[in-house]
mmCIF file of C-alpha atoms in Angstrom:
data_model
loop_
_atom_site.group_PDB
_atom_site.id
_atom_site.type_symbol
_atom_site.label_atom_id
_atom_site.label_comp_id
_atom_site.label_asym_id
_atom_site.label_seq_id
_atom_site.Cartn_x
_atom_site.Cartn_y
_atom_site.Cartn_z
ATOM 1 C CA MET Z 1 25.912 -15.821 -43.150
ATOM 2 C CA SER Z 2 25.973 -13.015 -40.644
ATOM 3 C CA THR Z 3 26.297 -13.720 -36.933
ATOM 4 C CA PRO Z 4 23.165 -12.893 -34.901
ATOM 5 C CA ALA Z 5 23.529 -9.720 -32.897
ATOM 6 C CA GLN Z 6 24.060 -10.260 -29.196
ATOM 7 C CA PRO Z 7 21.715 -8.581 -26.681
ATOM 8 C CA THR Z 8 22.860 -5.158 -25.561
ATOM 9 C CA ALA Z 9 22.132 -2.904 -22.619
ATOM 10 C CA SER Z 10 19.389 -1.207 -24.680
ATOM 11 C CA SER Z 11 17.425 -4.416 -25.297
ATOM 12 C CA ILE Z 12 14.671 -3.917 -22.699
ATOM 13 C CA GLY Z 13 12.004 -3.576 -25.348
ATOM 14 C CA SER Z 14 13.167 -6.507 -27.461
ATOM 15 C CA VAL Z 15 12.717 -9.300 -24.916
ATOM 16 C CA ASP Z 16 9.661 -11.503 -24.563
ATOM 17 C CA ALA Z 17 8.178 -10.198 -21.305
ATOM 18 C CA GLN Z 18 6.175 -13.338 -20.557
ATOM 19 C CA ARG Z 19 9.148 -15.590 -21.193
ATOM 20 C CA VAL Z 20 11.315 -13.497 -18.897
ATOM 21 C CA GLU Z 21 8.725 -13.601 -16.107
ATOM 22 C CA ASP Z 22 8.078 -17.339 -16.578
ATOM 23 C CA ALA Z 23 11.813 -17.947 -16.204
ATOM 24 C CA LEU Z 24 12.147 -15.654 -13.187
ATOM 25 C CA SER Z 25 9.208 -17.416 -11.505
ATOM 26 C CA LEU Z 26 11.317 -20.599 -11.418
ATOM 27 C CA ILE Z 27 14.037 -18.978 -9.335
ATOM 28 C CA ALA Z 28 11.899 -16.489 -7.385
ATOM 29 C CA PRO Z 29 10.904 -18.736 -4.424
ATOM 30 C CA LYS Z 30 13.119 -17.886 -1.481
ATOM 31 C CA TRP Z 31 16.186 -20.084 -0.913
ATOM 32 C CA THR Z 32 16.203 -21.331 -4.528
ATOM 33 C CA THR Z 33 19.382 -19.404 -5.333
ATOM 34 C CA TRP Z 34 21.015 -20.388 -2.041
ATOM 35 C CA SER Z 35 20.246 -24.058 -2.707
ATOM 36 C CA ALA Z 36 21.422 -23.906 -6.326
ATOM 37 C CA GLN Z 37 24.681 -22.198 -5.432
ATOM 38 C CA THR Z 38 25.336 -24.626 -2.582
ATOM 39 C CA LEU Z 39 24.932 -27.583 -4.964
ATOM 40 C CA ALA Z 40 27.138 -25.866 -7.547
ATOM 41 C CA GLN Z 41 29.911 -25.091 -5.077
ATOM 42 C CA GLN Z 42 30.022 -28.635 -3.709
ATOM 43 C CA GLY Z 43 29.984 -30.136 -7.212
ATOM 44 C CA HIS Z 44 28.496 -33.501 -6.268
ATOM 45 C CA PRO Z 45 25.048 -34.948 -5.398
ATOM 46 C CA MET Z 46 23.863 -33.867 -1.971
ATOM 47 C CA ARG Z 47 21.121 -35.073 0.350
ATOM 48 C CA VAL Z 48 18.673 -32.588 1.782
ATOM 49 C CA ARG Z 49 20.316 -32.705 5.202
ATOM 50 C CA ASP Z 50 23.718 -31.940 3.658
ATOM 51 C CA VAL Z 51 22.416 -28.891 1.818
ATOM 52 C CA ALA Z 52 20.620 -27.728 4.973
ATOM 53 C CA ALA Z 53 23.811 -28.172 7.011
ATOM 54 C CA ARG Z 54 25.479 -25.563 4.805
ATOM 55 C CA LEU Z 55 22.535 -23.183 5.210
ATOM 56 C CA PRO Z 56 22.071 -23.193 8.999
ATOM 57 C CA PHE Z 57 19.658 -20.239 8.908
ATOM 58 C CA VAL Z 58 17.055 -22.337 7.000
ATOM 59 C CA SER Z 59 15.207 -25.370 8.331
ATOM 60 C CA GLU Z 60 15.898 -28.763 6.794
ATOM 61 C CA GLN Z 61 12.189 -29.158 6.097
ATOM 62 C CA LEU Z 62 12.090 -25.968 4.057
ATOM 63 C CA ILE Z 63 15.204 -26.924 2.103
ATOM 64 C CA GLY Z 64 13.554 -30.271 1.349
ATOM 65 C CA LYS Z 65 10.455 -28.550 -0.004
ATOM 66 C CA ARG Z 66 12.531 -26.126 -2.054
ATOM 67 C CA LEU Z 67 14.637 -28.874 -3.622
ATOM 68 C CA ALA Z 68 11.488 -30.860 -4.417
ATOM 69 C CA GLN Z 69 10.068 -27.823 -6.240
ATOM 70 C CA MET Z 70 13.351 -27.258 -8.050
ATOM 71 C CA HIS Z 71 13.216 -30.899 -9.129
ATOM 72 C CA ALA Z 72 9.690 -30.420 -10.496
ATOM 73 C CA ASP Z 73 10.877 -27.324 -12.361
ATOM 74 C CA GLY Z 74 13.867 -29.115 -13.901
ATOM 75 C CA LEU Z 75 16.577 -27.217 -12.024
ATOM 76 C CA VAL Z 76 17.880 -30.284 -10.189
ATOM 77 C CA THR Z 77 17.879 -34.024 -10.801
ATOM 78 C CA ARG Z 78 18.149 -37.093 -8.586
ATOM 79 C CA ALA Z 79 19.036 -40.718 -9.280
ATOM 80 C CA ASP Z 80 15.664 -42.017 -8.049
ATOM 81 C CA ASP Z 81 12.612 -40.958 -6.071
ATOM 82 C CA HIS Z 82 13.420 -42.909 -2.939
ATOM 83 C CA HIS Z 83 13.324 -40.978 0.318
ATOM 84 C CA GLY Z 84 16.725 -39.422 0.954
ATOM 85 C CA ALA Z 85 18.008 -39.731 -2.612
ATOM 86 C CA PRO Z 86 20.570 -36.957 -3.253
ATOM 87 C CA TYR Z 87 20.045 -33.991 -5.561
ATOM 88 C CA GLN Z 88 22.366 -32.392 -8.056
ATOM 89 C CA LEU Z 89 21.995 -29.529 -10.497
ATOM 90 C CA SER Z 90 20.644 -30.426 -13.921
ATOM 91 C CA ALA Z 91 22.216 -28.938 -17.045
ATOM 92 C CA PHE Z 92 19.417 -26.349 -16.909
ATOM 93 C CA GLY Z 93 20.295 -25.498 -13.317
ATOM 94 C CA GLU Z 94 24.016 -25.326 -14.051
ATOM 95 C CA SER Z 95 23.341 -22.835 -16.846
ATOM 96 C CA LEU Z 96 21.953 -20.353 -14.277
ATOM 97 C CA SER Z 97 25.406 -18.912 -13.597
ATOM 98 C CA PRO Z 98 25.181 -16.092 -16.219
ATOM 99 C CA VAL Z 99 21.736 -15.153 -14.905
ATOM 100 C CA HIS Z 100 22.987 -14.956 -11.332
ATOM 101 C CA ARG Z 101 25.969 -12.904 -12.463
ATOM 102 C CA ALA Z 102 23.779 -10.451 -14.424
ATOM 103 C CA LEU Z 103 21.422 -10.037 -11.466
ATOM 104 C CA SER Z 104 24.290 -9.553 -9.022
ATOM 105 C CA ASP Z 105 26.109 -7.049 -11.243
ATOM 106 C CA TRP Z 106 22.908 -5.057 -11.767
ATOM 107 C CA SER Z 107 22.201 -5.032 -8.028
ATOM 108 C CA GLN Z 108 25.729 -4.012 -7.040
ATOM 109 C CA THR Z 109 25.765 -1.141 -9.518
ATOM 110 C CA ASN Z 110 22.256 0.194 -8.973
ATOM 111 C CA LEU Z 111 20.958 -0.785 -5.535
ATOM 112 C CA SER Z 112 22.057 0.114 -2.032
ATOM 113 C CA LEU Z 113 21.221 -2.824 0.238
ATOM 114 C CA GLY Z 114 23.352 -1.750 3.166
ATOM 115 C CA GLY Z 115 26.104 -3.693 4.890
ATOM 116 C CA LYS Z 116 27.826 -6.813 3.652
ATOM 117 C CA VAL Z 117 25.411 -8.895 1.587
ATOM 118 C CA ALA Z 118 26.065 -12.473 0.455
ATOM 119 C CA GLY Z 119 25.960 -13.071 -3.294
ATOM 120 C CA ALA Z 120 22.971 -15.414 -3.121
ATOM 121 C CA GLU Z 121 21.040 -12.974 -0.951
ATOM 122 C CA ARG Z 122 21.693 -10.166 -3.422
ATOM 123 C CA VAL Z 123 20.465 -12.298 -6.324
ATOM 124 C CA GLU Z 124 17.284 -13.310 -4.503
ATOM 125 C CA ASP Z 125 16.552 -9.691 -3.622
ATOM 126 C CA ALA Z 126 16.979 -8.714 -7.289
ATOM 127 C CA VAL Z 127 14.629 -11.465 -8.476
ATOM 128 C CA ARG Z 128 12.048 -10.387 -5.895
ATOM 129 C CA ARG Z 129 11.968 -6.948 -7.520
ATOM 130 C CA LEU Z 130 11.577 -8.262 -11.069
ATOM 131 C CA HIS Z 131 9.501 -11.428 -11.226
ATOM 132 C CA LEU Z 132 5.929 -10.218 -10.685
ATOM 133 C CA ARG Z 133 3.604 -10.710 -13.646
ATOM 134 C CA HIS Z 134 3.420 -7.733 -16.051
ATOM 135 C CA SER Z 135 6.213 -5.823 -14.297
ATOM 136 C CA THR Z 136 8.388 -6.340 -17.375
ATOM 137 C CA ALA Z 137 5.676 -4.993 -19.691
ATOM 138 C CA VAL Z 138 5.306 -1.846 -17.581
ATOM 139 C CA ILE Z 139 9.071 -1.315 -17.591
ATOM 140 C CA GLN Z 140 9.198 -1.850 -21.359
ATOM 141 C CA VAL Z 141 6.484 0.768 -21.911
ATOM 142 C CA LEU Z 142 8.304 3.335 -19.779
ATOM 143 C CA ASP Z 143 11.625 2.536 -21.434
ATOM 144 C CA ALA Z 144 10.090 3.217 -24.834
ATOM 145 C CA GLY Z 145 7.974 6.248 -24.015
ATOM 146 C CA GLY Z 146 8.468 7.726 -20.566
ATOM 147 C CA PRO Z 147 7.627 10.009 -18.797
ATOM 148 C CA MET Z 148 4.040 8.751 -18.904
ATOM 149 C CA ARG Z 149 0.913 9.003 -16.774
ATOM 150 C CA PHE Z 150 -0.360 5.747 -15.394
ATOM 151 C CA VAL Z 151 -3.473 5.684 -17.606
ATOM 152 C CA HIS Z 152 -1.295 5.843 -20.696
ATOM 153 C CA ILE Z 153 0.994 3.142 -19.309
ATOM 154 C CA ALA Z 154 -2.048 0.931 -18.731
ATOM 155 C CA GLU Z 155 -3.245 1.547 -22.283
ATOM 156 C CA GLU Z 156 0.126 0.792 -23.851
ATOM 157 C CA ALA Z 157 0.613 -2.346 -21.736
ATOM 158 C CA SER Z 158 -3.011 -3.478 -22.248
ATOM 159 C CA LEU Z 159 -3.569 -3.687 -18.499
ATOM 160 C CA ASP Z 160 -6.390 -2.677 -16.187
ATOM 161 C CA ASN Z 161 -5.952 0.793 -14.649
ATOM 162 C CA GLY Z 162 -6.216 -0.463 -11.079
ATOM 163 C CA PHE Z 163 -3.732 -3.248 -11.640
ATOM 164 C CA THR Z 164 -1.331 -0.871 -13.380
ATOM 165 C CA ARG Z 165 -1.424 1.501 -10.417
ATOM 166 C CA GLN Z 166 -0.674 -1.387 -8.038
ATOM 167 C CA ARG Z 167 2.210 -2.537 -10.175
ATOM 168 C CA LEU Z 168 3.633 0.984 -10.452
ATOM 169 C CA ASN Z 169 3.434 1.419 -6.675
ATOM 170 C CA ARG Z 170 5.347 -1.823 -6.187
ATOM 171 C CA LEU Z 171 7.956 -0.837 -8.773
ATOM 172 C CA GLN Z 172 8.371 2.497 -6.960
ATOM 173 C CA VAL Z 173 8.976 0.758 -3.642
ATOM 174 C CA ASP Z 174 11.509 -1.519 -5.349
ATOM 175 C CA GLY Z 175 13.415 1.425 -6.824
ATOM 176 C CA LEU Z 176 12.724 0.762 -10.502
ATOM 177 C CA VAL Z 177 10.189 3.511 -11.190
ATOM 178 C CA ALA Z 178 9.886 7.080 -9.902
ATOM 179 C CA ARG Z 179 7.454 9.951 -10.334
ATOM 180 C CA THR Z 180 8.449 13.245 -11.863
ATOM 181 C CA GLY Z 181 6.659 15.122 -9.071
ATOM 182 C CA PRO Z 182 4.669 14.653 -5.855
ATOM 183 C CA ARG Z 183 1.231 15.556 -7.224
ATOM 184 C CA HIS Z 184 -1.559 13.212 -8.214
ATOM 185 C CA GLY Z 185 -1.302 12.538 -11.921
ATOM 186 C CA ASP Z 186 2.394 13.346 -12.257
ATOM 187 C CA PRO Z 187 4.027 11.086 -14.879
ATOM 188 C CA TYR Z 188 6.208 8.072 -14.129
ATOM 189 C CA VAL Z 189 9.739 7.437 -15.382
ATOM 190 C CA LEU Z 190 12.252 4.652 -14.986
ATOM 191 C CA THR Z 191 15.003 5.159 -12.448
ATOM 192 C CA ASP Z 192 18.615 4.503 -13.415
ATOM 193 C CA ALA Z 193 18.157 1.002 -11.985
ATOM 194 C CA GLY Z 194 15.136 0.424 -14.220
ATOM 195 C CA ARG Z 195 16.897 1.693 -17.324
ATOM 196 C CA ALA Z 196 19.852 -0.603 -16.624
ATOM 197 C CA LEU Z 197 17.798 -3.830 -16.792
ATOM 198 C CA GLY Z 198 18.584 -4.663 -20.424
ATOM 199 C CA PRO Z 199 21.472 -7.074 -19.720
ATOM 200 C CA VAL Z 200 19.474 -8.780 -16.959
ATOM 201 C CA TYR Z 201 16.443 -9.382 -19.176
ATOM 202 C CA ALA Z 202 18.679 -10.565 -22.014
ATOM 203 C CA ALA Z 203 20.476 -13.068 -19.761
ATOM 204 C CA VAL Z 204 17.204 -14.422 -18.367
ATOM 205 C CA GLU Z 205 15.625 -14.766 -21.810
ATOM 206 C CA GLN Z 206 18.699 -16.480 -23.222
ATOM 207 C CA TRP Z 207 18.720 -18.927 -20.293
ATOM 208 C CA SER Z 208 15.042 -19.760 -20.813
ATOM 209 C CA ASN Z 209 15.165 -20.256 -24.578
ATOM 210 C CA PRO Z 210 16.350 -23.888 -24.807
ATOM 211 C CA VAL Z 211 13.604 -25.162 -22.525
ATOM 212 C CA ALA Z 212 10.859 -22.558 -22.818
ATOM 213 C CA THR Z 213 8.675 -24.625 -25.132
ATOM 214 C CA GLN Z 214 9.126 -27.784 -23.075
ATOM 215 C CA LYS Z 215 8.421 -25.988 -19.780
ATOM 216 C CA ARG Z 216 5.238 -24.367 -21.071
ATOM 217 C CA SER Z 217 3.892 -27.544 -22.671
ATOM 218 C CA ALA Z 218 4.451 -29.470 -19.441
ATOM 219 C CA SER Z 219 3.328 -27.901 -16.179
ATOM 220 C CA PRO Z 220 4.935 -24.491 -15.698
ATOM 221 C CA ALA Z 221 5.237 -23.154 -12.186
ATOM 222 C CA PRO Z 222 2.242 -20.883 -11.505
ATOM 223 C CA VAL Z 223 2.994 -17.218 -10.914
ATOM 224 C CA THR Z 224 1.247 -17.369 -7.559
ATOM 225 C CA ALA Z 225 3.774 -19.922 -6.355
ATOM 226 C CA ALA Z 226 6.487 -17.342 -6.876
ATOM 227 C CA THR Z 227 4.619 -14.264 -5.729
ATOM 228 C CA ARG Z 228 3.541 -15.693 -2.407
ATOM 229 C CA THR Z 229 7.124 -16.024 -1.204
ATOM 230 C CA HIS Z 230 7.679 -12.255 -1.350
ATOM 231 C CA THR Z 231 5.104 -9.626 -0.540
ATOM 232 C CA GLY Z 232 6.899 -6.380 -1.261
ATOM 233 C CA VAL Z 233 8.426 -5.922 2.180
ATOM 234 C CA PRO Z 234 12.060 -4.820 2.510
ATOM 235 C CA LEU Z 235 15.109 -7.069 2.330
ATOM 236 C CA GLY Z 236 15.394 -9.232 5.433
ATOM 237 C CA SER Z 237 11.631 -9.569 5.725
ATOM 238 C CA ASP Z 238 11.942 -12.956 7.449
ATOM 239 C CA GLY Z 239 12.855 -11.101 10.619
ATOM 240 C CA ILE Z 240 15.800 -9.451 12.261
ATOM 241 C CA ARG Z 241 17.240 -12.769 13.457
ATOM 242 C CA THR Z 242 17.240 -14.304 9.970
ATOM 243 C CA ALA Z 243 18.651 -11.172 8.359
ATOM 244 C CA ALA Z 244 21.466 -11.086 10.893
ATOM 245 C CA ALA Z 245 22.210 -14.770 10.339
ATOM 246 C CA LEU Z 246 22.462 -14.244 6.594
ATOM 247 C CA ARG Z 247 25.131 -11.633 7.084
ATOM 248 C CA ARG Z 248 27.246 -13.330 9.730
ATOM 249 C CA THR Z 249 27.130 -17.007 8.752
ATOM 250 C CA THR Z 250 30.319 -18.514 7.381
ATOM 251 C CA ALA Z 251 28.318 -21.160 5.516
ATOM 252 C CA ALA Z 252 26.432 -18.716 3.294
ATOM 253 C CA PRO Z 253 27.500 -18.942 -0.357
ATOM 254 C CA SER Z 254 29.101 -15.643 -1.271
ATOM 255 C CA ALA Z 255 30.287 -16.584 -4.756
ATOM 256 C CA LEU Z 256 28.073 -16.931 -7.789
ATOM 257 C CA PHE Z 257 28.742 -20.486 -8.950
ATOM 258 C CA SER Z 258 32.322 -20.468 -10.245
ATOM 259 C CA HIS Z 259 32.759 -16.700 -9.935
ATOM 260 C CA ALA Z 260 34.616 -15.089 -7.073
ATOM 261 C CA PRO Z 261 32.748 -12.340 -5.189
ATOM 262 C CA GLN Z 262 33.469 -8.812 -6.311
ATOM 263 C CA PRO Z 263 33.702 -5.626 -4.222
ATOM 264 C CA GLN Z 264 30.527 -3.569 -4.164
ATOM 265 C CA PRO Z 265 30.836 -0.111 -5.772
ATOM 266 C CA ARG Z 266 29.384 2.932 -4.080
ATOM 267 C CA VAL Z 267 25.894 3.708 -5.360
ATOM 268 C CA PRO Z 268 25.593 7.299 -6.630
ATOM 269 C CA THR Z 269 23.478 9.549 -4.411
ATOM 270 C CA ALA Z 270 21.353 10.544 -7.411
ATOM 271 C CA VAL Z 271 20.399 6.927 -8.025
ATOM 272 C CA THR Z 272 19.438 6.322 -4.406
ATOM 273 C CA ALA Z 273 17.370 9.513 -4.248
ATOM 274 C CA GLN Z 274 15.593 8.789 -7.516
ATOM 275 C CA SER Z 275 14.761 5.253 -6.464
ATOM 276 C CA ALA Z 276 12.755 6.402 -3.421
ATOM 277 C CA PRO Z 277 8.982 6.344 -4.034
ATOM 278 C CA SER Z 278 7.124 9.614 -3.760
ATOM 279 C CA ARG Z 279 4.193 10.041 -1.422
ATOM 280 C CA GLY Z 280 1.901 11.250 -4.186
ATOM 281 C CA ARG Z 281 -0.659 8.920 -5.769
#
């Protein structure tokens, strides 16, 4: 019996777009990655106040709400439901490490975030760019047939024209899609960052497979719960003070679970230039 082929960098079109986005919606809410990596690095059950103590730039109340949502989504477990009971990563949560690594590697190679960025912050920024509903379908269409005008993208993705334009504008701002020219009606293409998403999608889909059926038959996290935490504003959108704290704190997790942080390569000028959205509509 032959061994199933492993996902490759060219597998953008082969993934289940809805499954990928359902999985990303579980880790899209801000501070989910920070909380998961803090629990992983400590390696033992932790109370809310203990997790918050290691993330001094986030309020204890917010960490409590985030852990409660992660518990509902199956990412963490606790011995009982009594107030103050500690949390620990579930097997599902522990298996996030390859996803975090794929997101971090993609970000380091293709995005220029500026300055020293903690590993968890880089992962959360990457998820913010990818998790919105139907973004994956739009990227798949462009990967298969770009350059394309937006009306043709909408037709191929079976989406409303207005919604498709909104999604393309967001993907432009996030550096995944670019226009071939500044004029109205000029076709869209994927940037280098968009074309490099195959390994990320494959890692996310593989992570979601063992529990996808169970999560959907239960009560999957609604897309709006994920989208409301990020509104398309730049990295550090919580304010200058929070962004500065993320970069200077010694408590911020900089490793991705058991992996040591890696140096960030220089992003090619061509990639940065291509990722900038044009002013044309």
